[in-house]
Amino acid sequence: MRIALLLIGGLLLTPGCVLHTRPLPRPAPRPQPPPPPPPPRPSAMSYNEAVDLGFGQCRSRGYECKLKEAHRTGNDVWKVKFAAFTSGAKGHLHLDYDAYSRNLLKVDEKVKGRRDDWDDDDDWDDDHGHGKGKGKKKGHAHRDD
């Protein structure tokens, strides 16, 4: 009977002694370096830079320029305004620049020749050398004569 008990005891203990093998743990993957930070936003154009770019545009159009005003709007646009002169003509030149890209966005150029006729009528038709032009512009009163 002792042998039977030993056998039964041995059989009962055997499953507890069996070695269970686990796969070896894999090494952790190497952490990837963080992506590079985005490039810094270019700095905004300064007042002096906006005015200098405006003077360059004004001179490239053949005008003598006098700065009237320059200011930056809330939309990151520099508005630079000049009084523009040339021999026999005067007017204004308004320029809009993007404050960051420095691109010229808009040009408002109104420079007209000086004439003796203050109301800007087409009194003479110079293309054909004779006769009256188109006459008074719409909206001129007959009392302007």
mmCIF file of N, CA and C in Angstrom:
data_model
loop_
_atom_site.group_PDB
_atom_site.id
_atom_site.type_symbol
_atom_site.label_atom_id
_atom_site.label_comp_id
_atom_site.label_asym_id
_atom_site.label_seq_id
_atom_site.Cartn_x
_atom_site.Cartn_y
_atom_site.Cartn_z
ATOM 1 N N MET A 1 0.787 -1.148 0.000
ATOM 2 C CA MET A 1 0.000 0.000 0.000
ATOM 3 C C MET A 1 0.866 1.263 0.000
ATOM 4 N N ARG A 2 1.942 1.129 0.602
ATOM 5 C CA ARG A 2 2.848 2.262 0.588
ATOM 6 C C ARG A 2 3.265 2.604 -0.810
ATOM 7 N N ILE A 3 3.454 1.645 -1.582
ATOM 8 C CA ILE A 3 3.892 1.898 -2.948
ATOM 9 C C ILE A 3 2.770 2.597 -3.704
ATOM 10 N N ALA A 4 1.573 2.202 -3.460
ATOM 11 C CA ALA A 4 0.453 2.823 -4.145
ATOM 12 C C ALA A 4 0.326 4.290 -3.722
ATOM 13 N N LEU A 5 0.521 4.559 -2.450
ATOM 14 C CA LEU A 5 0.436 5.939 -1.989
ATOM 15 C C LEU A 5 1.570 6.777 -2.566
ATOM 16 N N LEU A 6 2.732 6.215 -2.640
ATOM 17 C CA LEU A 6 3.864 6.943 -3.223
ATOM 18 C C LEU A 6 3.615 7.228 -4.698
ATOM 19 N N LEU A 7 3.081 6.262 -5.354
ATOM 20 C CA LEU A 7 2.790 6.448 -6.767
ATOM 21 C C LEU A 7 1.735 7.531 -6.964
ATOM 22 N N ILE A 8 0.698 7.467 -6.207
ATOM 23 C CA ILE A 8 -0.376 8.458 -6.323
ATOM 24 C C ILE A 8 0.166 9.828 -5.917
ATOM 25 N N GLY A 9 0.944 9.865 -4.860
ATOM 26 C CA GLY A 9 1.519 11.147 -4.425
ATOM 27 C C GLY A 9 2.456 11.708 -5.477
ATOM 28 N N GLY A 10 3.238 10.842 -6.095
ATOM 29 C CA GLY A 10 4.159 11.289 -7.137
ATOM 30 C C GLY A 10 3.424 11.806 -8.356
ATOM 31 N N LEU A 11 2.320 11.108 -8.697
ATOM 32 C CA LEU A 11 1.533 11.560 -9.846
ATOM 33 C C LEU A 11 0.871 12.913 -9.575
ATOM 34 N N LEU A 12 0.470 13.121 -8.361
ATOM 35 C CA LEU A 12 -0.168 14.389 -8.028
ATOM 36 C C LEU A 12 0.838 15.543 -8.015
ATOM 37 N N LEU A 13 2.041 15.283 -7.633
ATOM 38 C CA LEU A 13 3.056 16.330 -7.576
ATOM 39 C C LEU A 13 3.684 16.609 -8.941
ATOM 40 N N THR A 14 3.621 15.702 -9.840
ATOM 41 C CA THR A 14 4.288 15.851 -11.128
ATOM 42 C C THR A 14 3.798 17.063 -11.910
ATOM 43 N N PRO A 15 2.510 17.333 -12.046
ATOM 44 C CA PRO A 15 2.106 18.498 -12.832
ATOM 45 C C PRO A 15 2.622 19.811 -12.234
ATOM 46 N N GLY A 16 2.812 19.897 -10.964
ATOM 47 C CA GLY A 16 3.316 21.120 -10.360
ATOM 48 C C GLY A 16 4.782 21.343 -10.621
ATOM 49 N N CYS A 17 5.515 20.326 -10.973
ATOM 50 C CA CYS A 17 6.942 20.447 -11.182
ATOM 51 C C CYS A 17 7.309 20.617 -12.653
ATOM 52 N N VAL A 18 6.345 20.556 -13.508
ATOM 53 C CA VAL A 18 6.637 20.665 -14.942
ATOM 54 C C VAL A 18 7.094 22.090 -15.229
ATOM 55 N N LEU A 19 8.146 22.206 -15.999
ATOM 56 C CA LEU A 19 8.652 23.528 -16.373
ATOM 57 C C LEU A 19 7.851 24.082 -17.533
ATOM 58 N N HIS A 20 7.382 25.217 -17.325
ATOM 59 C CA HIS A 20 6.699 25.920 -18.414
ATOM 60 C C HIS A 20 7.688 26.914 -18.987
ATOM 61 N N THR A 21 7.879 26.888 -20.301
ATOM 62 C CA THR A 21 8.810 27.827 -20.925
ATOM 63 C C THR A 21 8.021 28.955 -21.587
ATOM 64 N N ARG A 22 8.486 30.135 -21.359
ATOM 65 C CA ARG A 22 7.886 31.314 -21.991
ATOM 66 C C ARG A 22 8.860 31.827 -23.039
ATOM 67 N N PRO A 23 8.321 32.437 -24.106
ATOM 68 C CA PRO A 23 9.262 33.016 -25.065
ATOM 69 C C PRO A 23 10.010 34.164 -24.396
ATOM 70 N N LEU A 24 11.224 34.341 -24.819
ATOM 71 C CA LEU A 24 12.037 35.428 -24.269
ATOM 72 C C LEU A 24 11.408 36.765 -24.643
ATOM 73 N N PRO A 25 11.416 37.700 -23.721
ATOM 74 C CA PRO A 25 10.831 39.003 -24.054
ATOM 75 C C PRO A 25 11.662 39.694 -25.141
ATOM 76 N N ARG A 26 10.938 40.287 -26.066
ATOM 77 C CA ARG A 26 11.628 41.010 -27.157
ATOM 78 C C ARG A 26 12.097 42.357 -26.611
ATOM 79 N N PRO A 27 13.216 42.831 -27.140
ATOM 80 C CA PRO A 27 13.665 44.149 -26.678
ATOM 81 C C PRO A 27 12.665 45.224 -27.126
ATOM 82 N N ALA A 28 12.480 46.195 -26.296
ATOM 83 C CA ALA A 28 11.546 47.287 -26.612
ATOM 84 C C ALA A 28 12.047 48.025 -27.847
ATOM 85 N N PRO A 29 11.123 48.442 -28.728
ATOM 86 C CA PRO A 29 11.581 49.183 -29.915
ATOM 87 C C PRO A 29 12.215 50.502 -29.501
ATOM 88 N N ARG A 30 13.192 50.886 -30.288
ATOM 89 C CA ARG A 30 13.869 52.147 -29.989
ATOM 90 C C ARG A 30 12.896 53.301 -30.222
ATOM 91 N N PRO A 31 12.871 54.236 -29.312
ATOM 92 C CA PRO A 31 11.963 55.375 -29.521
ATOM 93 C C PRO A 31 12.460 56.230 -30.691
ATOM 94 N N GLN A 32 11.505 56.638 -31.533
ATOM 95 C CA GLN A 32 11.852 57.491 -32.666
ATOM 96 C C GLN A 32 12.124 58.904 -32.160
ATOM 97 N N PRO A 33 13.083 59.573 -32.778
ATOM 98 C CA PRO A 33 13.314 60.961 -32.346
ATOM 99 C C PRO A 33 12.086 61.801 -32.682
ATOM 100 N N PRO A 34 11.794 62.787 -31.882
ATOM 101 C CA PRO A 34 10.614 63.621 -32.162
ATOM 102 C C PRO A 34 10.804 64.350 -33.491
ATOM 103 N N PRO A 35 9.696 64.624 -34.190
ATOM 104 C CA PRO A 35 9.837 65.338 -35.464
ATOM 105 C C PRO A 35 10.407 66.727 -35.215
ATOM 106 N N PRO A 36 11.115 67.255 -36.201
ATOM 107 C CA PRO A 36 11.688 68.591 -35.988
ATOM 108 C C PRO A 36 10.567 69.615 -35.833
ATOM 109 N N PRO A 37 10.805 70.632 -35.065
ATOM 110 C CA PRO A 37 9.753 71.648 -34.878
ATOM 111 C C PRO A 37 9.497 72.364 -36.198
ATOM 112 N N PRO A 38 8.303 72.897 -36.382
ATOM 113 C CA PRO A 38 8.027 73.617 -37.622
ATOM 114 C C PRO A 38 8.927 74.842 -37.708
ATOM 115 N N PRO A 39 9.230 75.260 -38.920
ATOM 116 C CA PRO A 39 10.094 76.440 -39.024
ATOM 117 C C PRO A 39 9.406 77.640 -38.391
ATOM 118 N N PRO A 40 10.178 78.513 -37.800
ATOM 119 C CA PRO A 40 9.560 79.672 -37.149
ATOM 120 C C PRO A 40 8.883 80.563 -38.190
ATOM 121 N N ARG A 41 7.803 81.174 -37.777
ATOM 122 C CA ARG A 41 7.100 82.092 -38.659
ATOM 123 C C ARG A 41 8.019 83.273 -38.934
ATOM 124 N N PRO A 42 8.099 83.703 -40.203
ATOM 125 C CA PRO A 42 8.990 84.840 -40.471
ATOM 126 C C PRO A 42 8.529 86.058 -39.673
ATOM 127 N N SER A 43 9.459 86.886 -39.365
ATOM 128 C CA SER A 43 9.103 88.062 -38.579
ATOM 129 C C SER A 43 8.322 89.043 -39.452
ATOM 130 N N ALA A 44 7.470 89.786 -38.802
ATOM 131 C CA ALA A 44 6.645 90.754 -39.516
ATOM 132 C C ALA A 44 7.504 91.925 -39.989
ATOM 133 N N MET A 45 7.089 92.492 -41.081
ATOM 134 C CA MET A 45 7.780 93.633 -41.657
ATOM 135 C C MET A 45 7.643 94.831 -40.715
ATOM 136 N N SER A 46 8.719 95.562 -40.548
ATOM 137 C CA SER A 46 8.691 96.739 -39.682
ATOM 138 C C SER A 46 8.165 97.943 -40.467
ATOM 139 N N TYR A 47 7.897 99.006 -39.743
ATOM 140 C CA TYR A 47 7.435 100.255 -40.357
ATOM 141 C C TYR A 47 8.454 100.730 -41.389
ATOM 142 N N ASN A 48 9.734 100.773 -40.987
ATOM 143 C CA ASN A 48 10.769 101.263 -41.902
ATOM 144 C C ASN A 48 10.894 100.402 -43.150
ATOM 145 N N GLU A 49 10.773 99.087 -42.988
ATOM 146 C CA GLU A 49 10.864 98.196 -44.142
ATOM 147 C C GLU A 49 9.691 98.423 -45.098
ATOM 148 N N ALA A 50 8.497 98.609 -44.556
ATOM 149 C CA ALA A 50 7.320 98.857 -45.399
ATOM 150 C C ALA A 50 7.482 100.165 -46.163
ATOM 151 N N VAL A 51 7.951 101.204 -45.486
ATOM 152 C CA VAL A 51 8.136 102.502 -46.131
ATOM 153 C C VAL A 51 9.225 102.412 -47.194
ATOM 154 N N ASP A 52 10.325 101.719 -46.910
ATOM 155 C CA ASP A 52 11.400 101.567 -47.896
ATOM 156 C C ASP A 52 10.923 100.824 -49.136
ATOM 157 N N LEU A 53 10.152 99.741 -48.944
ATOM 158 C CA LEU A 53 9.607 99.021 -50.105
ATOM 159 C C LEU A 53 8.681 99.929 -50.910
ATOM 160 N N GLY A 54 7.892 100.737 -50.214
ATOM 161 C CA GLY A 54 6.987 101.662 -50.892
ATOM 162 C C GLY A 54 7.729 102.710 -51.692
ATOM 163 N N PHE A 55 8.787 103.286 -51.109
ATOM 164 C CA PHE A 55 9.581 104.264 -51.847
ATOM 165 C C PHE A 55 10.201 103.625 -53.090
ATOM 166 N N GLY A 56 10.644 102.375 -52.966
ATOM 167 C CA GLY A 56 11.203 101.682 -54.132
ATOM 168 C C GLY A 56 10.171 101.527 -55.235
ATOM 169 N N GLN A 57 8.944 101.152 -54.884
ATOM 170 C CA GLN A 57 7.870 101.021 -55.881
ATOM 171 C C GLN A 57 7.563 102.366 -56.515
ATOM 172 N N CYS A 58 7.490 103.391 -55.692
ATOM 173 C CA CYS A 58 7.148 104.723 -56.188
ATOM 174 C C CYS A 58 8.214 105.221 -57.167
ATOM 175 N N ARG A 59 9.460 105.075 -56.817
ATOM 176 C CA ARG A 59 10.548 105.524 -57.696
ATOM 177 C C ARG A 59 10.625 104.688 -58.972
ATOM 178 N N SER A 60 10.331 103.390 -58.869
ATOM 179 C CA SER A 60 10.389 102.547 -60.060
ATOM 180 C C SER A 60 9.322 102.952 -61.083
ATOM 181 N N ARG A 61 8.299 103.645 -60.638
ATOM 182 C CA ARG A 61 7.261 104.138 -61.536
ATOM 183 C C ARG A 61 7.581 105.533 -62.059
ATOM 184 N N GLY A 62 8.734 106.068 -61.670
ATOM 185 C CA GLY A 62 9.189 107.353 -62.184
ATOM 186 C C GLY A 62 8.647 108.557 -61.448
ATOM 187 N N TYR A 63 8.205 108.393 -60.211
ATOM 188 C CA TYR A 63 7.634 109.494 -59.451
ATOM 189 C C TYR A 63 8.600 109.979 -58.385
ATOM 190 N N GLU A 64 8.426 111.266 -58.037
ATOM 191 C CA GLU A 64 9.007 111.779 -56.806
ATOM 192 C C GLU A 64 7.945 111.535 -55.749
ATOM 193 N N CYS A 65 8.355 111.075 -54.606
ATOM 194 C CA CYS A 65 7.374 110.609 -53.630
ATOM 195 C C CYS A 65 7.512 111.332 -52.302
ATOM 196 N N LYS A 66 6.369 111.583 -51.694
ATOM 197 C CA LYS A 66 6.329 112.147 -50.351
ATOM 198 C C LYS A 66 5.396 111.253 -49.541
ATOM 199 N N LEU A 67 5.911 110.701 -48.456
ATOM 200 C CA LEU A 67 5.123 109.798 -47.621
ATOM 201 C C LEU A 67 3.991 110.555 -46.943
ATOM 202 N N LYS A 68 2.775 110.041 -47.118
ATOM 203 C CA LYS A 68 1.613 110.618 -46.433
ATOM 204 C C LYS A 68 1.372 109.879 -45.126
ATOM 205 N N GLU A 69 1.317 108.542 -45.196
ATOM 206 C CA GLU A 69 1.130 107.740 -43.996
ATOM 207 C C GLU A 69 1.447 106.289 -44.294
ATOM 208 N N ALA A 70 1.716 105.542 -43.230
ATOM 209 C CA ALA A 70 1.922 104.095 -43.317
ATOM 210 C C ALA A 70 1.437 103.490 -42.013
ATOM 211 N N HIS A 71 0.642 102.433 -42.120
ATOM 212 C CA HIS A 71 0.155 101.763 -40.915
ATOM 213 C C HIS A 71 -0.145 100.306 -41.229
ATOM 214 N N ARG A 72 -0.132 99.505 -40.176
ATOM 215 C CA ARG A 72 -0.412 98.076 -40.307
ATOM 216 C C ARG A 72 -1.832 97.814 -39.824
ATOM 217 N N THR A 73 -2.587 97.070 -40.621
ATOM 218 C CA THR A 73 -3.957 96.750 -40.251
ATOM 219 C C THR A 73 -3.986 95.478 -39.416
ATOM 220 N N GLY A 74 -5.148 95.142 -38.895
ATOM 221 C CA GLY A 74 -5.316 93.919 -38.117
ATOM 222 C C GLY A 74 -5.210 92.669 -38.963
ATOM 223 N N ASN A 75 -5.266 92.806 -40.276
ATOM 224 C CA ASN A 75 -5.160 91.661 -41.187
ATOM 225 C C ASN A 75 -3.727 91.414 -41.623
ATOM 226 N N ASP A 76 -2.763 91.942 -40.894
ATOM 227 C CA ASP A 76 -1.346 91.809 -41.229
ATOM 228 C C ASP A 76 -1.044 92.362 -42.614
ATOM 229 N N VAL A 77 -1.599 93.523 -42.906
ATOM 230 C CA VAL A 77 -1.345 94.210 -44.176
ATOM 231 C C VAL A 77 -0.802 95.596 -43.857
ATOM 232 N N TRP A 78 0.315 95.949 -44.495
ATOM 233 C CA TRP A 78 0.866 97.294 -44.385
ATOM 234 C C TRP A 78 0.262 98.136 -45.484
ATOM 235 N N LYS A 79 -0.329 99.255 -45.140
ATOM 236 C CA LYS A 79 -0.871 100.213 -46.094
ATOM 237 C C LYS A 79 0.067 101.409 -46.084
ATOM 238 N N VAL A 80 0.692 101.665 -47.248
ATOM 239 C CA VAL A 80 1.661 102.746 -47.382
ATOM 240 C C VAL A 80 1.117 103.708 -48.437
ATOM 241 N N LYS A 81 0.983 104.987 -48.061
ATOM 242 C CA LYS A 81 0.371 105.976 -48.953
ATOM 243 C C LYS A 81 1.357 107.103 -49.225
ATOM 244 N N PHE A 82 1.463 107.454 -50.521
ATOM 245 C CA PHE A 82 2.382 108.493 -50.960
ATOM 246 C C PHE A 82 1.645 109.544 -51.773
ATOM 247 N N ALA A 83 2.155 110.766 -51.715
ATOM 248 C CA ALA A 83 1.809 111.784 -52.701
ATOM 249 C C ALA A 83 2.868 111.618 -53.786
ATOM 250 N N ALA A 84 2.425 111.460 -55.025
ATOM 251 C CA ALA A 84 3.359 111.186 -56.120
ATOM 252 C C ALA A 84 3.354 112.353 -57.099
ATOM 253 N N PHE A 85 4.551 112.740 -57.526
ATOM 254 C CA PHE A 85 4.710 113.866 -58.445
ATOM 255 C C PHE A 85 5.643 113.462 -59.572
ATOM 256 N N THR A 86 5.408 114.043 -60.713
ATOM 257 C CA THR A 86 6.329 113.954 -61.838
ATOM 258 C C THR A 86 6.149 115.236 -62.631
ATOM 259 N N SER A 87 7.003 115.493 -63.587
ATOM 260 C CA SER A 87 6.876 116.756 -64.324
ATOM 261 C C SER A 87 5.511 116.806 -65.000
ATOM 262 N N GLY A 88 4.718 117.781 -64.618
ATOM 263 C CA GLY A 88 3.414 117.979 -65.226
ATOM 264 C C GLY A 88 2.309 117.103 -64.681
ATOM 265 N N ALA A 89 2.551 116.312 -63.660
ATOM 266 C CA ALA A 89 1.501 115.444 -63.127
ATOM 267 C C ALA A 89 1.650 115.308 -61.621
ATOM 268 N N LYS A 90 0.519 115.086 -60.966
ATOM 269 C CA LYS A 90 0.554 114.826 -59.531
ATOM 270 C C LYS A 90 -0.619 113.928 -59.181
ATOM 271 N N GLY A 91 -0.531 113.306 -58.019
ATOM 272 C CA GLY A 91 -1.601 112.415 -57.581
ATOM 273 C C GLY A 91 -1.154 111.620 -56.370
ATOM 274 N N HIS A 92 -1.647 110.393 -56.280
ATOM 275 C CA HIS A 92 -1.279 109.556 -55.132
ATOM 276 C C HIS A 92 -0.977 108.132 -55.590
ATOM 277 N N LEU A 93 -0.231 107.463 -54.734
ATOM 278 C CA LEU A 93 0.098 106.055 -54.935
ATOM 279 C C LEU A 93 -0.104 105.365 -53.590
ATOM 280 N N HIS A 94 -1.062 104.424 -53.546
ATOM 281 C CA HIS A 94 -1.341 103.672 -52.318
ATOM 282 C C HIS A 94 -0.945 102.222 -52.564
ATOM 283 N N LEU A 95 -0.160 101.670 -51.660
ATOM 284 C CA LEU A 95 0.359 100.312 -51.795
ATOM 285 C C LEU A 95 -0.032 99.485 -50.574
ATOM 286 N N ASP A 96 -0.396 98.226 -50.803
ATOM 287 C CA ASP A 96 -0.690 97.286 -49.716
ATOM 288 C C ASP A 96 0.303 96.131 -49.792
ATOM 289 N N TYR A 97 0.961 95.837 -48.673
ATOM 290 C CA TYR A 97 1.940 94.752 -48.592
ATOM 291 C C TYR A 97 1.508 93.748 -47.530
ATOM 292 N N ASP A 98 1.729 92.462 -47.792
ATOM 293 C CA ASP A 98 1.539 91.447 -46.767
ATOM 294 C C ASP A 98 2.670 91.602 -45.757
ATOM 295 N N ALA A 99 2.328 91.665 -44.485
ATOM 296 C CA ALA A 99 3.328 91.965 -43.447
ATOM 297 C C ALA A 99 4.348 90.849 -43.280
ATOM 298 N N TYR A 100 4.009 89.601 -43.629
ATOM 299 C CA TYR A 100 4.940 88.493 -43.413
ATOM 300 C C TYR A 100 5.638 88.052 -44.697
ATOM 301 N N SER A 101 4.895 87.912 -45.789
ATOM 302 C CA SER A 101 5.538 87.461 -47.033
ATOM 303 C C SER A 101 6.190 88.624 -47.777
ATOM 304 N N ARG A 102 5.796 89.849 -47.440
ATOM 305 C CA ARG A 102 6.300 91.057 -48.066
ATOM 306 C C ARG A 102 5.872 91.192 -49.531
ATOM 307 N N ASN A 103 4.840 90.457 -49.923
ATOM 308 C CA ASN A 103 4.315 90.543 -51.283
ATOM 309 C C ASN A 103 3.476 91.798 -51.438
ATOM 310 N N LEU A 104 3.559 92.393 -52.617
ATOM 311 C CA LEU A 104 2.725 93.534 -52.952
ATOM 312 C C LEU A 104 1.334 93.004 -53.283
ATOM 313 N N LEU A 105 0.333 93.398 -52.516
ATOM 314 C CA LEU A 105 -1.016 92.871 -52.670
ATOM 315 C C LEU A 105 -1.900 93.735 -53.561
ATOM 316 N N LYS A 106 -1.765 95.059 -53.440
ATOM 317 C CA LYS A 106 -2.671 95.951 -54.147
ATOM 318 C C LYS A 106 -1.970 97.270 -54.436
ATOM 319 N N VAL A 107 -2.290 97.849 -55.598
ATOM 320 C CA VAL A 107 -1.748 99.152 -55.975
ATOM 321 C C VAL A 107 -2.909 100.035 -56.401
ATOM 322 N N ASP A 108 -2.996 101.215 -55.816
ATOM 323 C CA ASP A 108 -3.959 102.224 -56.245
ATOM 324 C C ASP A 108 -3.130 103.423 -56.685
ATOM 325 N N GLU A 109 -3.042 103.614 -57.995
ATOM 326 C CA GLU A 109 -2.179 104.647 -58.562
ATOM 327 C C GLU A 109 -3.051 105.621 -59.333
ATOM 328 N N LYS A 110 -3.103 106.854 -58.868
ATOM 329 C CA LYS A 110 -3.864 107.893 -59.564
ATOM 330 C C LYS A 110 -2.979 109.123 -59.672
ATOM 331 N N VAL A 111 -2.296 109.218 -60.766
ATOM 332 C CA VAL A 111 -1.439 110.371 -61.039
ATOM 333 C C VAL A 111 -1.888 110.927 -62.381
ATOM 334 N N LYS A 112 -2.366 112.165 -62.371
ATOM 335 C CA LYS A 112 -2.883 112.794 -63.588
ATOM 336 C C LYS A 112 -2.093 114.044 -63.893
ATOM 337 N N GLY A 113 -2.021 114.337 -65.179
ATOM 338 C CA GLY A 113 -1.329 115.542 -65.621
ATOM 339 C C GLY A 113 -2.080 116.790 -65.218
ATOM 340 N N ARG A 114 -1.345 117.842 -64.955
ATOM 341 C CA ARG A 114 -1.950 119.130 -64.607
ATOM 342 C C ARG A 114 -2.436 119.794 -65.887
ATOM 343 N N ARG A 115 -3.607 120.365 -65.806
ATOM 344 C CA ARG A 115 -4.155 121.063 -66.961
ATOM 345 C C ARG A 115 -4.770 122.365 -66.482
ATOM 346 N N ASP A 116 -4.968 123.261 -67.409
ATOM 347 C CA ASP A 116 -5.611 124.516 -67.046
ATOM 348 C C ASP A 116 -7.082 124.305 -66.748
ATOM 349 N N ASP A 117 -7.662 123.261 -67.315
ATOM 350 C CA ASP A 117 -9.086 122.991 -67.159
ATOM 351 C C ASP A 117 -9.306 122.202 -65.874
ATOM 352 N N TRP A 118 -9.794 122.853 -64.830
ATOM 353 C CA TRP A 118 -9.896 122.235 -63.517
ATOM 354 C C TRP A 118 -10.927 121.127 -63.443
ATOM 355 N N ASP A 119 -11.974 121.161 -64.295
ATOM 356 C CA ASP A 119 -13.031 120.171 -64.142
ATOM 357 C C ASP A 119 -12.824 118.924 -64.993
ATOM 358 N N ASP A 120 -11.678 118.786 -65.633
ATOM 359 C CA ASP A 120 -11.296 117.569 -66.329
ATOM 360 C C ASP A 120 -12.264 117.195 -67.457
ATOM 361 N N ASP A 121 -12.802 118.218 -68.141
ATOM 362 C CA ASP A 121 -13.664 117.957 -69.292
ATOM 363 C C ASP A 121 -12.825 117.589 -70.501
ATOM 364 N N ASP A 122 -13.429 116.913 -71.444
ATOM 365 C CA ASP A 122 -12.777 116.635 -72.718
ATOM 366 C C ASP A 122 -13.176 117.743 -73.689
ATOM 367 N N ASP A 123 -12.554 118.923 -73.574
ATOM 368 C CA ASP A 123 -12.939 120.056 -74.403
ATOM 369 C C ASP A 123 -12.471 119.924 -75.846
ATOM 370 N N TRP A 124 -11.333 119.326 -76.062
ATOM 371 C CA TRP A 124 -10.795 119.197 -77.423
ATOM 372 C C TRP A 124 -10.480 117.750 -77.696
ATOM 373 N N ASP A 125 -10.808 117.325 -78.888
ATOM 374 C CA ASP A 125 -10.528 115.967 -79.299
ATOM 375 C C ASP A 125 -9.171 115.954 -79.993
ATOM 376 N N ASP A 126 -8.105 115.711 -79.235
ATOM 377 C CA ASP A 126 -6.755 115.776 -79.790
ATOM 378 C C ASP A 126 -6.462 114.632 -80.747
ATOM 379 N N ASP A 127 -7.182 113.524 -80.644
ATOM 380 C CA ASP A 127 -6.904 112.388 -81.531
ATOM 381 C C ASP A 127 -7.207 112.738 -82.980
ATOM 382 N N HIS A 128 -8.225 113.567 -83.227
ATOM 383 C CA HIS A 128 -8.617 113.876 -84.602
ATOM 384 C C HIS A 128 -8.244 115.302 -84.996
ATOM 385 N N GLY A 129 -7.828 116.076 -84.021
ATOM 386 C CA GLY A 129 -7.334 117.413 -84.326
ATOM 387 C C GLY A 129 -8.415 118.440 -84.585
ATOM 388 N N HIS A 130 -9.639 118.150 -84.297
ATOM 389 C CA HIS A 130 -10.683 119.135 -84.537
ATOM 390 C C HIS A 130 -11.875 118.891 -83.620
ATOM 391 N N GLY A 131 -12.677 119.915 -83.483
ATOM 392 C CA GLY A 131 -13.970 119.795 -82.831
ATOM 393 C C GLY A 131 -13.916 119.609 -81.334
ATOM 394 N N LYS A 132 -15.088 119.573 -80.780
ATOM 395 C CA LYS A 132 -15.249 119.380 -79.347
ATOM 396 C C LYS A 132 -15.124 117.904 -79.008
ATOM 397 N N GLY A 133 -14.813 117.667 -77.777
ATOM 398 C CA GLY A 133 -14.753 116.292 -77.283
ATOM 399 C C GLY A 133 -16.147 115.825 -76.917
ATOM 400 N N LYS A 134 -16.244 115.069 -75.865
ATOM 401 C CA LYS A 134 -17.530 114.523 -75.456
ATOM 402 C C LYS A 134 -18.324 115.506 -74.613
ATOM 403 N N GLY A 135 -17.761 116.655 -74.318
ATOM 404 C CA GLY A 135 -18.500 117.650 -73.550
ATOM 405 C C GLY A 135 -18.368 117.421 -72.061
ATOM 406 N N LYS A 136 -19.304 117.988 -71.329
ATOM 407 C CA LYS A 136 -19.271 117.885 -69.883
ATOM 408 C C LYS A 136 -19.557 116.460 -69.443
ATOM 409 N N LYS A 137 -18.936 116.093 -68.355
ATOM 410 C CA LYS A 137 -19.201 114.768 -67.792
ATOM 411 C C LYS A 137 -20.551 114.776 -67.108
ATOM 412 N N LYS A 138 -21.136 113.620 -67.020
ATOM 413 C CA LYS A 138 -22.424 113.483 -66.361
ATOM 414 C C LYS A 138 -22.295 113.943 -64.913
ATOM 415 N N GLY A 139 -23.250 114.722 -64.476
ATOM 416 C CA GLY A 139 -23.233 115.191 -63.101
ATOM 417 C C GLY A 139 -22.736 116.614 -62.958
ATOM 418 N N HIS A 140 -22.226 117.213 -64.041
ATOM 419 C CA HIS A 140 -21.793 118.609 -63.961
ATOM 420 C C HIS A 140 -23.006 119.502 -64.175
ATOM 421 N N ALA A 141 -23.136 120.465 -63.334
ATOM 422 C CA ALA A 141 -24.271 121.364 -63.459
ATOM 423 C C ALA A 141 -24.028 122.389 -64.551
ATOM 424 N N HIS A 142 -25.089 122.906 -65.108
ATOM 425 C CA HIS A 142 -24.922 123.909 -66.153
ATOM 426 C C HIS A 142 -24.339 125.189 -65.581
ATOM 427 N N ARG A 143 -24.421 125.374 -64.256
ATOM 428 C CA ARG A 143 -23.862 126.572 -63.640
ATOM 429 C C ARG A 143 -22.339 126.515 -63.564
ATOM 430 N N ASP A 144 -21.715 125.368 -63.880
ATOM 431 C CA ASP A 144 -20.256 125.271 -63.842
ATOM 432 C C ASP A 144 -19.597 126.035 -64.968
ATOM 433 N N ASP A 145 -20.368 126.406 -65.983
ATOM 434 C CA ASP A 145 -19.778 127.071 -67.167
ATOM 435 C C ASP A 145 -19.304 128.451 -66.865
#
